[in-house]
XYZ file of C-alpha atoms in Angstrom:
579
model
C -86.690 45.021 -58.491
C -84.265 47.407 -57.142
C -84.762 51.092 -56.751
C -81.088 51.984 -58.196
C -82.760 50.749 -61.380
C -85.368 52.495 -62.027
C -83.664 55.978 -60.425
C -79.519 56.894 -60.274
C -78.599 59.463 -58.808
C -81.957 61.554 -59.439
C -81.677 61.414 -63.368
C -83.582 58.595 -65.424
C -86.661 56.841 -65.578
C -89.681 58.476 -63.728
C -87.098 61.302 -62.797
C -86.999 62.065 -66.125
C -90.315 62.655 -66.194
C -90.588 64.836 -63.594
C -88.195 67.827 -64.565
C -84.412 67.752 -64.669
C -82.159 69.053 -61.800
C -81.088 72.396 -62.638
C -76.849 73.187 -62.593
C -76.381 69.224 -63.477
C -74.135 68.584 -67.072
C -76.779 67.128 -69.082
C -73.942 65.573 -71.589
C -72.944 63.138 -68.197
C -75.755 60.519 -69.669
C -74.354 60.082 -72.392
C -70.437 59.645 -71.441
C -69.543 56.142 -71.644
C -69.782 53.838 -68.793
C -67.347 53.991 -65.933
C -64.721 50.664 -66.556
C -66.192 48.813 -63.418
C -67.512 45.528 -64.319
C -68.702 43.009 -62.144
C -66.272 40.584 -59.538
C -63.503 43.624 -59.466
C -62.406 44.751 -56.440
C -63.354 48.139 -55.155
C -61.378 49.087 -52.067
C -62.974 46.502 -49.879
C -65.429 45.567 -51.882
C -66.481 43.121 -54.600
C -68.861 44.448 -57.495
C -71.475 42.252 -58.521
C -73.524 43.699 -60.949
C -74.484 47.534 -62.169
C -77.971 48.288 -61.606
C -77.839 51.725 -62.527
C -76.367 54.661 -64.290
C -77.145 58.994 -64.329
C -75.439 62.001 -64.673
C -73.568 61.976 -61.181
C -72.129 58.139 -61.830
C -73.311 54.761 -61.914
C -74.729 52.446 -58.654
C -73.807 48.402 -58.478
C -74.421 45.702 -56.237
C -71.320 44.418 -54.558
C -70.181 42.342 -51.509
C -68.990 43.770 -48.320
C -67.368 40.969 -46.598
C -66.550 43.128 -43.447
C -70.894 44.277 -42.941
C -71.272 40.546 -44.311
C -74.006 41.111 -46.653
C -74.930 42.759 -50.343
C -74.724 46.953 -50.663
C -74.920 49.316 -53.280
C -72.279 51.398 -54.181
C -72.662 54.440 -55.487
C -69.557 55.669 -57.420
C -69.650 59.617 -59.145
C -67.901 60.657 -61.640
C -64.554 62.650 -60.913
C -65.391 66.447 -60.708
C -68.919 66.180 -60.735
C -70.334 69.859 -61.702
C -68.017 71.101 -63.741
C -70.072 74.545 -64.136
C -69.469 76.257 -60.330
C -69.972 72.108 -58.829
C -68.174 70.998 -55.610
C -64.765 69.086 -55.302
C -64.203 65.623 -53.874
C -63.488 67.031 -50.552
C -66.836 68.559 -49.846
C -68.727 65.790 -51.374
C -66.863 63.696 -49.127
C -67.297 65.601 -45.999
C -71.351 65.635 -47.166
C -71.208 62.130 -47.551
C -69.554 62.019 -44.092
C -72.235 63.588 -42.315
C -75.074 61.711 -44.002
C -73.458 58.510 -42.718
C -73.943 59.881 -38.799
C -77.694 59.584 -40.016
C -79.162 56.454 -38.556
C -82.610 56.186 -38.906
C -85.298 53.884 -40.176
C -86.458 56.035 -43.214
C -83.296 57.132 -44.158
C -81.055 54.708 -46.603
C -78.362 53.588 -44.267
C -74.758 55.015 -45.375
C -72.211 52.251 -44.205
C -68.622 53.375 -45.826
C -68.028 56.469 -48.014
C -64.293 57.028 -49.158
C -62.349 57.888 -52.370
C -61.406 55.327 -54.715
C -58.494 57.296 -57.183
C -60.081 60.636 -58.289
C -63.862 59.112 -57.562
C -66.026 59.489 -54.344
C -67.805 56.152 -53.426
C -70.687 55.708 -51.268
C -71.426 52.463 -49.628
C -75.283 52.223 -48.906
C -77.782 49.729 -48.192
C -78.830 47.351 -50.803
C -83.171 48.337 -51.383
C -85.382 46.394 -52.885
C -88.680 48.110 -54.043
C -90.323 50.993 -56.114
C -89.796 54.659 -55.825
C -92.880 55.968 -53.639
C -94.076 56.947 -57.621
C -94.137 54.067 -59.112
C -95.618 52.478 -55.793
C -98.595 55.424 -55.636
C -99.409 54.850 -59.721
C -99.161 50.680 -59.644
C -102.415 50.043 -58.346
C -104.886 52.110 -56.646
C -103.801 53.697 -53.133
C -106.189 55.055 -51.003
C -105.466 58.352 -49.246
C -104.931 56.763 -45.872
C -102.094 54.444 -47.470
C -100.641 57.528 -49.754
C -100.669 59.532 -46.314
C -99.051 57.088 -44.498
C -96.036 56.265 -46.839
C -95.571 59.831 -46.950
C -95.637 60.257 -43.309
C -92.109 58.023 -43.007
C -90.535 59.734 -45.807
C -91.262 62.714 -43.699
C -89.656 61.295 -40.562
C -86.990 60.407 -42.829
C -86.558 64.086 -43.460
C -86.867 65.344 -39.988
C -83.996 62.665 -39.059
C -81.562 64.659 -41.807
C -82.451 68.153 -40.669
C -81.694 67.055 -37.198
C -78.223 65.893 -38.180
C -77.943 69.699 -39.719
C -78.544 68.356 -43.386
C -81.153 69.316 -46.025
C -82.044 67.456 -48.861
C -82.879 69.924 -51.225
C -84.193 67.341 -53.777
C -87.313 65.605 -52.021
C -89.670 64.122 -54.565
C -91.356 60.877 -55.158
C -88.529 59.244 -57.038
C -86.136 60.042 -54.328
C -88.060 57.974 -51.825
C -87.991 54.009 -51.811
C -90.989 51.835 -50.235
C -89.585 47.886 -49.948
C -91.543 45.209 -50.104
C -92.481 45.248 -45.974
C -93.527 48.673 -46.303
C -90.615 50.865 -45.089
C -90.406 53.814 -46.741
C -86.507 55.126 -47.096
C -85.494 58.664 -47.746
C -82.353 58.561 -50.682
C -80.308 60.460 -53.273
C -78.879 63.175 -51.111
C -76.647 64.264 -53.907
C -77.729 67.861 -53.498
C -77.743 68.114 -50.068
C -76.910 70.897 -47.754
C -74.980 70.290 -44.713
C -75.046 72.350 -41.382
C -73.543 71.756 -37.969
C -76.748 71.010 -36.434
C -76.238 72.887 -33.400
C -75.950 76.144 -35.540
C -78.173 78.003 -38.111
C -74.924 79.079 -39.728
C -74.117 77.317 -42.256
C -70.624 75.386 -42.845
C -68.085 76.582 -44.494
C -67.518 77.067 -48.648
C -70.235 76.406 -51.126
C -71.678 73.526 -49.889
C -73.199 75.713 -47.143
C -74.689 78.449 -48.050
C -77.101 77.138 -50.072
C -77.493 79.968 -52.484
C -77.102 78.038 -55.871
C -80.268 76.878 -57.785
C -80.100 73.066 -57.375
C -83.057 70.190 -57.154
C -85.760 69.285 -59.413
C -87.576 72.705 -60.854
C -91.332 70.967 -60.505
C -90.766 70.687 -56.386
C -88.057 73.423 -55.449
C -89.347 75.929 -53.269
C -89.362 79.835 -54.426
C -86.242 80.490 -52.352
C -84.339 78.002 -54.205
C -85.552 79.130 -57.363
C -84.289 83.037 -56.678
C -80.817 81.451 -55.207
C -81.558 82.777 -52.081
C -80.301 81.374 -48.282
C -82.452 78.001 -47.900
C -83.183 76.207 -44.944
C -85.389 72.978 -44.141
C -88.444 75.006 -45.035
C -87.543 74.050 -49.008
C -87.709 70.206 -48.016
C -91.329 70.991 -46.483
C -91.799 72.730 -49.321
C -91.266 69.657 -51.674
C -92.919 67.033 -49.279
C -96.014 69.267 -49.641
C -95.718 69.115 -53.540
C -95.176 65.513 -53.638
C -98.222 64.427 -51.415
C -100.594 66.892 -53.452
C -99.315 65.322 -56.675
C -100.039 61.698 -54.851
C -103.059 62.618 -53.396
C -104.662 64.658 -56.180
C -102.715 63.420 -59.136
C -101.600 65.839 -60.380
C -98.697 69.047 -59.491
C -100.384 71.941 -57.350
C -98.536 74.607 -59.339
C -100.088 75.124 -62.816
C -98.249 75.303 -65.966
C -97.803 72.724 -69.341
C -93.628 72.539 -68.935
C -91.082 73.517 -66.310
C -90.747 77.241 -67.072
C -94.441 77.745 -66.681
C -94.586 75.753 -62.976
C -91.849 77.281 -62.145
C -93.589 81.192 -62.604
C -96.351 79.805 -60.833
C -94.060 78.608 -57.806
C -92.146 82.075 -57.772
C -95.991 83.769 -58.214
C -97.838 81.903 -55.719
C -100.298 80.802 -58.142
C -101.306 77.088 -56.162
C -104.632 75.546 -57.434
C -106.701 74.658 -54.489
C -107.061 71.110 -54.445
C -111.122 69.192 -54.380
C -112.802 69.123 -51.729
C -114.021 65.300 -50.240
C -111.993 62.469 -51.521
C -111.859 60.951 -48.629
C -109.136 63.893 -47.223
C -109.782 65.792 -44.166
C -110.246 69.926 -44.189
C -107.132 69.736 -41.852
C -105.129 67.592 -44.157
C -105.594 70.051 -47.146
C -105.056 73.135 -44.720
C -101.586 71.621 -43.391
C -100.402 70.740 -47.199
C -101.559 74.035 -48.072
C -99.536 75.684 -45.280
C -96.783 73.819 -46.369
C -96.831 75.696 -50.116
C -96.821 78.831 -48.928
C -94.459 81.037 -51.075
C -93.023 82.329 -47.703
C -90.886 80.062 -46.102
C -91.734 82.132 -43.044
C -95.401 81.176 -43.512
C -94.757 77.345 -43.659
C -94.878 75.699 -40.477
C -91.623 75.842 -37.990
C -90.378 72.554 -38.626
C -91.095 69.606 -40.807
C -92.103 67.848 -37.381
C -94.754 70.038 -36.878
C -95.962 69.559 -40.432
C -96.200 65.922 -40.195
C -97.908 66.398 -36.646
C -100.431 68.366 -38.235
C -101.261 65.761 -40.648
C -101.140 63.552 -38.531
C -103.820 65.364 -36.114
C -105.787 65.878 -39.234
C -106.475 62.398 -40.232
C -108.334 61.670 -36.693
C -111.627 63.668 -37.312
C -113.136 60.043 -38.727
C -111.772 59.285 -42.461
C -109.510 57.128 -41.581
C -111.496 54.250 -40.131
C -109.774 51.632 -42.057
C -106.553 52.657 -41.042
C -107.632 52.449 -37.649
C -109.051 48.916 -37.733
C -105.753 47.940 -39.619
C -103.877 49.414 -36.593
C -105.906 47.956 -34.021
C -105.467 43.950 -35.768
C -101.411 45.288 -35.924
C -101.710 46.660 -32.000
C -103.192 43.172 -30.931
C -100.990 41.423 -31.987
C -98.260 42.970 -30.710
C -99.614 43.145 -27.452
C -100.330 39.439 -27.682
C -96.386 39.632 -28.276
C -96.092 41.600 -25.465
C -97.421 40.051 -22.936
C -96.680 36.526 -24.302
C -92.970 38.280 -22.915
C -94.190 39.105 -20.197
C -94.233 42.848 -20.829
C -97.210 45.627 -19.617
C -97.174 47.473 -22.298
C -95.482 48.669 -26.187
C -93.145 51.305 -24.013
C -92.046 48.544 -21.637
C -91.259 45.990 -23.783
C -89.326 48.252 -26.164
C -87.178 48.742 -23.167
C -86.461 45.263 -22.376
C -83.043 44.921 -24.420
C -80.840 46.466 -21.722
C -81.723 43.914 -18.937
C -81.308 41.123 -21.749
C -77.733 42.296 -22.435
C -77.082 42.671 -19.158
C -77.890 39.304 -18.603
C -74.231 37.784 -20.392
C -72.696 42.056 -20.172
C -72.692 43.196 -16.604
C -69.842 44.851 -14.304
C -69.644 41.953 -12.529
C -68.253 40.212 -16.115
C -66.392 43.244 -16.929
C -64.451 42.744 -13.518
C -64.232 39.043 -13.851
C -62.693 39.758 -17.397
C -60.466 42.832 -16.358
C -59.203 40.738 -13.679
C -58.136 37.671 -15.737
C -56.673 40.061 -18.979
C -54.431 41.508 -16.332
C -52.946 38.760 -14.893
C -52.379 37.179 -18.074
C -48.364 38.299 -17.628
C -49.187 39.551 -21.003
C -47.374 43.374 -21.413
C -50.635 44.644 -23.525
C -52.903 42.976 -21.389
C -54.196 46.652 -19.785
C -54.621 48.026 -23.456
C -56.156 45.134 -24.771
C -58.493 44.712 -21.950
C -59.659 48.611 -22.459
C -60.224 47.754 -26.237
C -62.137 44.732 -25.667
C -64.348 46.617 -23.225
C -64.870 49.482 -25.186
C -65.645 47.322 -28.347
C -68.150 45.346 -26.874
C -69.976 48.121 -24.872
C -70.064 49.503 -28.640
C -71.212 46.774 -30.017
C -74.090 45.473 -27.008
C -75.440 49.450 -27.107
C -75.928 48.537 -30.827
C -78.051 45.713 -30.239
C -80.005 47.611 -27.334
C -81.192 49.871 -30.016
C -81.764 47.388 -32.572
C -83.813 45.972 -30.269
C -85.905 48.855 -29.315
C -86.198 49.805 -33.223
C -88.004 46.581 -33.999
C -89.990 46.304 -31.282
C -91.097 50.134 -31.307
C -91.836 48.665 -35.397
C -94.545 46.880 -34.236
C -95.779 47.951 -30.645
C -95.305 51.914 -31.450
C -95.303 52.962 -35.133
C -96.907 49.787 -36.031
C -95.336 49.650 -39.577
C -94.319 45.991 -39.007
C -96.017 42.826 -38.836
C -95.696 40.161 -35.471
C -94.479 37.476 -37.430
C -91.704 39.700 -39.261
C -90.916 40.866 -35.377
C -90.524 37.359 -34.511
C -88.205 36.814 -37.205
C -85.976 40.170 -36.009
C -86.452 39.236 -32.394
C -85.086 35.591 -32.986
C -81.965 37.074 -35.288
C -81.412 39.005 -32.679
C -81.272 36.809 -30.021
C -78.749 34.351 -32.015
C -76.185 37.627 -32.163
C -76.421 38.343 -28.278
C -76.039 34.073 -27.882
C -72.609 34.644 -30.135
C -71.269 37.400 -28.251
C -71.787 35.250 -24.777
C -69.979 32.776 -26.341
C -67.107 34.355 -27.328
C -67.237 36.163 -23.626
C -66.849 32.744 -22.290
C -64.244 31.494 -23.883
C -62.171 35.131 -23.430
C -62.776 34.678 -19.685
C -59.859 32.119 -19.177
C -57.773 34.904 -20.333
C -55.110 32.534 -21.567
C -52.194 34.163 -23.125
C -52.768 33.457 -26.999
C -56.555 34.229 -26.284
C -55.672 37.594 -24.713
C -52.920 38.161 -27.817
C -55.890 37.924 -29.828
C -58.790 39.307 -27.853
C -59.140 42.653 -29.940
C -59.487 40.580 -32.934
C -62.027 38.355 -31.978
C -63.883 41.687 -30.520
C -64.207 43.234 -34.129
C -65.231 40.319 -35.448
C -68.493 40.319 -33.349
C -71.276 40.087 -35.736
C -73.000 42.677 -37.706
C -76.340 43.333 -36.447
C -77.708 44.705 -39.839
C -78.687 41.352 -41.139
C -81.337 41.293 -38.638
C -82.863 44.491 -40.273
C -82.906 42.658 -43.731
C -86.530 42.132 -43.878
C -86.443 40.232 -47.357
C -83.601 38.157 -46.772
C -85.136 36.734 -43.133
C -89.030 36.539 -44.560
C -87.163 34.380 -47.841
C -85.325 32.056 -45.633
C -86.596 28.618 -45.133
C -89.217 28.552 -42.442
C -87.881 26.700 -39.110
C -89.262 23.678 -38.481
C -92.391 23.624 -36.464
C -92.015 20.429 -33.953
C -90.445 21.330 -30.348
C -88.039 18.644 -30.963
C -86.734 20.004 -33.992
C -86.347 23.721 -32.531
C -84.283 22.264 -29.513
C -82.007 20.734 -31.603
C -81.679 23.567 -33.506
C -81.356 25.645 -30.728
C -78.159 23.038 -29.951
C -76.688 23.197 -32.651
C -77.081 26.669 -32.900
C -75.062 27.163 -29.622
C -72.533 25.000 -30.601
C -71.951 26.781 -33.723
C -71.533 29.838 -31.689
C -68.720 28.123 -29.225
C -66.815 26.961 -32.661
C -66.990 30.292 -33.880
C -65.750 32.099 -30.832
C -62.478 28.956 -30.650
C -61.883 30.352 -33.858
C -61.364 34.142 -33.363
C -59.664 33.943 -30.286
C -57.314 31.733 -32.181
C -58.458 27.981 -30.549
C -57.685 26.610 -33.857
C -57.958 23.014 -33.402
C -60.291 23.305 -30.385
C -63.160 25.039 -32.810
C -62.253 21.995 -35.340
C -63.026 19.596 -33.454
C -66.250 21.500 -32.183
C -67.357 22.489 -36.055
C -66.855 19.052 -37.630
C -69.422 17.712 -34.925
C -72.058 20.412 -35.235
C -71.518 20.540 -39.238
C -72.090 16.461 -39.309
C -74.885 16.763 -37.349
C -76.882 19.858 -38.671
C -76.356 17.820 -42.480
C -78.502 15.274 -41.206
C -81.448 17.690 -40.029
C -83.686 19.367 -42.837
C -83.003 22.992 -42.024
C -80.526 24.144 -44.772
C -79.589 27.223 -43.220
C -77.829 26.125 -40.450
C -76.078 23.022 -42.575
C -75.105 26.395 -44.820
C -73.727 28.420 -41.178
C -71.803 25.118 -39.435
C -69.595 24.389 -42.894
C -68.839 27.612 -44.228
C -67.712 27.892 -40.504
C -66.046 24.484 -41.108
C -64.407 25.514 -44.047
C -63.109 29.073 -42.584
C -61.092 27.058 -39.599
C -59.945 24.325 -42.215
C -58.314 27.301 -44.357
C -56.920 29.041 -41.114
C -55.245 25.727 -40.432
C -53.839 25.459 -44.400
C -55.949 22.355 -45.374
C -57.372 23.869 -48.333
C -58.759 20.587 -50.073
C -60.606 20.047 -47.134
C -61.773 23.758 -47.010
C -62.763 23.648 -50.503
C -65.783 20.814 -49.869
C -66.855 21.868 -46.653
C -67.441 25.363 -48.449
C -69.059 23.763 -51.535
C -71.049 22.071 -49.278
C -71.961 25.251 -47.409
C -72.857 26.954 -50.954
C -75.295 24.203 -51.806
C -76.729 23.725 -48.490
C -77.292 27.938 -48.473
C -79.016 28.173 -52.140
C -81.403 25.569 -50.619
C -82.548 27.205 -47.448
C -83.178 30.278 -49.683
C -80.495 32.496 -47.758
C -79.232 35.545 -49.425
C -76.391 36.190 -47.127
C -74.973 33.006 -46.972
C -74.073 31.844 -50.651
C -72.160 34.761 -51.164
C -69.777 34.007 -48.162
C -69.288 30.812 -49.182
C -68.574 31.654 -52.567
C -66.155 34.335 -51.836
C -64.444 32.879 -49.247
C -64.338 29.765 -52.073
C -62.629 32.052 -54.057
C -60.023 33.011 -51.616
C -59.003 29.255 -51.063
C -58.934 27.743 -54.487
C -57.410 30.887 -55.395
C -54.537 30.402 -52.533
């Protein structure tokens, strides 16, 4: 199930439950629907289904052809808060800044924009239950509550870092997929700040003094409309892990106006003693509530490292034991690599770039762009550089985030590390092969060098924990891995013929690897070598043929249980018969 369904934009479902946000226009539920329905076209995207609606718009699933994969959009209504709200232009410039966010607990902002008089945001497709409906489903121990809430927190301390505060933290705005990653979301009500500055930015949006979030879990200051800093998202992280831990709010009171007197009073119920919760645990979340924002601790950091700290003094055996089976086998990973140690082998990416990326390439490269004859060889060169220093500093830190996911946070299972690991190591294969066929530098190639560069491939898939755990499983025989390994590098030469415009060289090159990946039983890669196939057959206008090597690919792709892969075929089946 998706999270976009059971929460939109902080109004509906268990939101509902939990207190309205104050200065939203109640009457928005109940305006008809926006006219978006699914397979239109939304600047670059393709809708595919809505999967939610609220007061600030509605969310769908779509298509991004240019990230290659499914993402939500989230598109509000035109001049959301009417009563003293903000325009498009500071919404956008929020969104902006949330999108220089990158950070495991946070949901990943990929495109944000303006589509007529509406702001869209382009986020990360989630599957999984707000961190409510996760805590109630079953019984959750305190070390598991703790721990989910502990990477919603380092969500939060990644936005006040980037200079913006949430101002709406509660259980419902937090999403826990199905591998256990815990994603911060709905930053609707945010406030942003340069982060290098405790001013705040300029107009409204800044200064923070307008009574907005969810009554139940906004600090005091908010409530009096006073200046508010990150203090009020420690604030509401404190609120939300009492109400998990203790179930039920720490504020008495039977309805919003009566919490909220006890918020602006101080009035906190001390929570039980025992339970299997540390003293130090219960002091820290304590801390936290203070009606003082002075009084809380300095930064949500320290908060979190206080909790942290707290669950050592011997409650939290089974969480240890569970860490140490998680920290063996990563170090079996480790050192199966060849590695010392967690911090050593999450530093490993660099030299494995460098291994098809070095200066000595770049010079070889520079060196043949330039005497090309061709009179944008110098500029082309410089944006072929820059692009793929972009891109290979991406993957360095991809590589580092899921190794440090199982040998440092230890959130992340070996197998599912495996499965990033090898993803990975399939995009670095594609950009060597495209580097070797730019090195020639022949004239065409060098005419379309820049192209071929943004066309590397999008390291997100490898992050798509559902989508790699649901493909088919590899086969298990060395034989079968080398020759998928093969035709796996072939694939990658056809591809890089193709964007640096080899036409009928990566023809020749796909209609050999697609023939022989048919006959093997891994689907997937059938799926990869004839939508590739039928891409180069519609770049060289022979559409019938296009048409059943993409057919093919679609079948092939719904077989090897790949989410990514039907869609391109379909689209791209779309284009062609539609040509």
């Amino acid at each position: 199930m998706s999270s976009y369904e059971t929460r939109t934009g902080g109004v509906s479902g268990e939101s509902s439950r939990a207190g309205s946000r104050s200065e939203r226009d109640d009457d928005d539920a109940n305006l008809p629907a926006l006219p978006l329905r699914g397979g239109e076209q939304l600047g670059r995207y393709v809708t595919l289904y809505r999967v939610g609606r609220g007061g600030m718009g509605e969310v769908h699933a779509a298509y991004d052809p240019q990230l290659d994969r499914k993402v939500a959009i989230k598109l509000l209504r035109p001049n959301r808060g009417r009563r003293g709200g903000r325009g498009n232009t500071a919404m956008l410039r929020e969104a902006q800044t949330l999108a220089r966010v990158s950070h495991p607990n946070v949901v990943a902002i990929h495109d944000v924009g303006t589509i007529g008089e509406r702001v869209f945001v382009a986020m990360d497709f989630v599957e999984g239950n707000t961190l409510r409906r996760w805590a109630t489903a079953e019984p959750r121990t305190p070390d598991e509550l703790l721990a989910a809430y502990l990477q919603a927190g380092e969500g939060l301390t990644a936005a006040h870092r980037a200079g913006i505060i949430h101002r709406d933290f509660k259980p419902d705005n937090a999403i826990i997929a199905k591998d256990g990653r815990v994603q911060v979301l709905d930053f609707g009500l945010a406030l942003v700040r340069e982060p290098a500055s405790d001013e705040p930015s300029s107009g409204e949006a800044g200064t923070g003094r307008r009574a907005v979030g969810t009554p139940m879990y906004m600090a005091p200051e908010q409530h009096r409309q006073a200046e508010v800093g990150p203090a009020c998202d420690q604030f509401a992280w404190c609120v939300s892990v009492y109400e998990a831990l203790w179930r039920r709010l720490p504020f008495p009171g039977d309805d919003p106006t009566a919490i909220t007197a006890s918020i602006l009073s101080g009035r906190l119920i001390e929570p039980p003693r025992g339970g299997g919760v540390s003293a130090r645990v219960r002091k820290a979340i304590m801390r936290g509530l203070a009606t003082d924002p002075n009084a809380r601790f300095p930064g949500i950091e320290q908060l979190l490292a206080a909790v942290r700290r707290g669950g050592r003094d011997g409650r939290r055996r089974g969480l240890a034991v569970a860490a140490l089976v998680v920290g063996a086998a990563a170090a079996a990973w480790i050192a199966g690599r060849g590695m010392s140690d967690g911090a050593a082998a999450c530093q490993g990416g660099a030299a494995r770039i460098a291994e098809i990326w070095n200066n000595d390439v770049r010079e070889e490269l520079s060196t043949a762009f330039l005497g090309s004859g061709r009179i944008h060889a110098a500029r082309s060169w410089e944006a072929v550089r820059n692009r793929v220093d972009t891109w290979a500093k991406s993957w360095v830190a991809s590589y580092a985030d899921a190794c440090a996911a199982t040998s440092v946070r230890r959130d992340q299972s070996a197998e599912l590390l495996d499965l990033r690991m090898a993803c990975l190591d399939r995009r670095r294969d594609e950009l060597g092969a495209l580097l070797q066929v730019l090195r020639p530098a022949q004239p065409g190639v060098v005419d379309r060098a820049v192209e071929a560069t943004e066309d590397l491939p999008e390291l997100v898939a490898c992050n798509d924990v559902i989508a790699l755990r649901g493909r088919q499983a590899e086969p298990e025989s060395s034989e079968a891995r080398a020759l998928l390994a093969e035709l796996r590098e072939r694939l990658a030469h056809a591809s890089a013929l193709e964007h640096a415009g080899r036409m009928q060289d990566a023809l020749a090159v796909a209609q050999l690897t697609a023939r022989r990946a048919s006959d093997q039983p891994y689907a997937p890669l059938a799926a990869e070598a004839h939508l590739l196939l039928g891409q180069v057959l519609e770049g060289l206008g022979r559409p019938e043929e296009a048409e059943r090597a993409l057919v093919r690919a679609a079948i092939a792709a719904e077989t090897g249980r790949d989410d990514r892969l039907p869609v391109d075929a379909r689209t791209m089946l779309v284009l062609v018969t539609g040509h």
